[in-house]
Amino acid sequence: MCTSPLVLLQVLFLMIPEGVRPQPSSSPSGAVSTPPDLGPGVQGETLQSSSEGTGTPRAVPGLSTVGPTVVTPSMPDNRTVDLFPALPICVCDLTPGTCDINCCCDRDCYLIHPRTVFSFCLPGSVRSSSWVCVDNSLIFRSNSPFPSRIFTDLNGIRQFCVHVNNSKLNYFQELQKVNASNFQALATEFGGKSFTSTVQTKSPPPFYRAGDPILTYFPEWSLVSLLKQPSGLGAGGFCTESNPAVFLESKSTTCARFFKNLANSCTLDPALNAASYYNFTVLKVPAGTTDLQNTKFQVPVTPVSQASSPLLAGNTCQNVVSQVVYEIETNGTSGIQKVSVSFGQANLTVEPGASLQQHFIIRFRASQSTAASLPAPRSGNPGYIVGKPLLALTGDVSHSITLLQSQGDGTCSVRRREVQFGVNAMSGCKLRLKKMGCSHLQQEMYQTLHGRPRPEHVAIFGDADSAQKGEWTRILSRNCNVSAIHCASCCVIPVSLEIQVLWAYIGLQSNPQAHVSGARFLYQCQSIKDSKVTEMSLTTIVTFVDITQKPEPPRGQPRTDWKLPFDFFFPFKVAFSKGVHSQKGSVSPILVLCFLLLGVLS
């Protein structure tokens, strides 16, 4: 009854039908190459056995190799076919008539293969797809129902890739209706307070890219520096010189300067002298730092008009700089072509604790732009982009919703701060009250809080057209309740405005679009005695509430389809059929079962 394991394995192998034995391959590495003209609908492949191809798949740039398969979030490179066609919805096309940098679906760029020009493609500008790749030498025969192709990577290694159908990328997000009855319920359910900020740092590229600091050169001291755009720091808005101007980002900043001794600072402080804002050159491209003596890499800063130097005349400091406006002309990767500067000047009275509020504006324009004005930039296409202005409509005029902004001494400024989509903010200032009737005072306070003109509608998407009324939703408003205050000689005035914005993502989860579902203005009031209050503190707040409802996952889960070899019970049928005709063979079924158990246990 003792049988060696080798004899047992031979017996078991002979019992397996011929149809299930491994078929030898005459060409172990003979993977079937997919011709380009076959399109994506090519038969899949079957992996070779480990005895015929033991090599580990070699790493492909941009892919991660784990086991026999390599999972990639996007299709591999192909130098002969455009694998990233333009999308019907181009979310990063924010400047009409102009090519947006790294926006691979912008038709204004007129690029057949955008990746050969741009360093990367912005999210949402290329199609989202899932590919699984393995080394082509492991493939014997294709039987996959998914589209497949064979590509050659940068190292010359042929890769076989299968396009997997990821159904999660095709889920739609449902749109919720917002009205006056459910506004508060949605704001309470999905609301939350958040004042977060993120800081991103980027290394300077060989040529200017959007967001890079602009380099300057001072020939007098042979010094390379950055073009500065002073901005306010802290609650007082004190001017800080460490804020650099960045390439292709038009921006406006305001800050305040305080002087202990204005008589000395009038002529000595470079921040008050217009000459300090153009006594340098701007480098066309960062590569100009390698040859600072070559003037072809330098662009002089040209004053639009002659600005006078500060002058102390008696008790007045004249010709101090109150505003600086830079106009920078660019030409793609060729860099900066022209820089001009203009000034606004004012006179200051020499007194203890004197202060000055300065405005710094930087504007960029393309060198090939025509004289005709282009349409206003979008805040998204179509969905809003976080940080872009929240668009409003008054009559037929489109503008941005704004908040209060204070001057250096804390009083309300005529300049206002734009509301940025998705960014919660709070601002305040002090308003000096004028002697006027209660009704006129109330009207003045309302206009100061919500700005001029008063927003009536808010844009649902970032590319809303002022001529299409269906692309705007009315702003709900709740004014002060005058009847709730029992005071005959009091004047009820608004002192605070809270702007609540409900928004949600809709569309494909792989390319969601942010849209505004509704907005509401809430005013808080205070009663004052006539002619007894000369100054009032005002506050404006904006909060964004995400009411997106995620879709449910598919209910049906894939089943495991177990398949056994053809006629798996053939040995048992033969054994038992012999036992019926012969008693001598009645022991054979027991012996066969014993051999099987011994083989399994060993």
PDB file of C-alpha atoms in Angstrom, residues 177-188 476 502 520:
ATOM      1  CA  LYS A 177     -33.123  73.041  -5.687  1.00  0.00           C
ATOM      2  CA  VAL A 178     -32.652  75.925  -3.271  1.00  0.00           C
ATOM      3  CA  ASN A 179     -35.432  78.318  -2.299  1.00  0.00           C
ATOM      4  CA  ALA A 180     -36.448  80.438   0.660  1.00  0.00           C
ATOM      5  CA  SER A 181     -38.093  77.505   2.470  1.00  0.00           C
ATOM      6  CA  ASN A 182     -35.124  75.095   2.493  1.00  0.00           C
ATOM      7  CA  PHE A 183     -32.220  77.575   2.450  1.00  0.00           C
ATOM      8  CA  GLN A 184     -31.753  77.568   6.241  1.00  0.00           C
ATOM      9  CA  ALA A 185     -32.098  73.777   6.474  1.00  0.00           C
ATOM     10  CA  LEU A 186     -29.393  73.186   3.850  1.00  0.00           C
ATOM     11  CA  ALA A 187     -27.105  75.806   5.387  1.00  0.00           C
ATOM     12  CA  THR A 188     -27.470  74.126   8.807  1.00  0.00           C
ATOM     13  CA  LEU A 476     -32.642  86.466  -1.245  1.00  0.00           C
ATOM     14  CA  LEU A 502     -24.904  77.686  -1.055  1.00  0.00           C
ATOM     15  CA  ARG A 520     -28.836  85.327   0.747  1.00  0.00           C
TER      16      ARG A 520
END
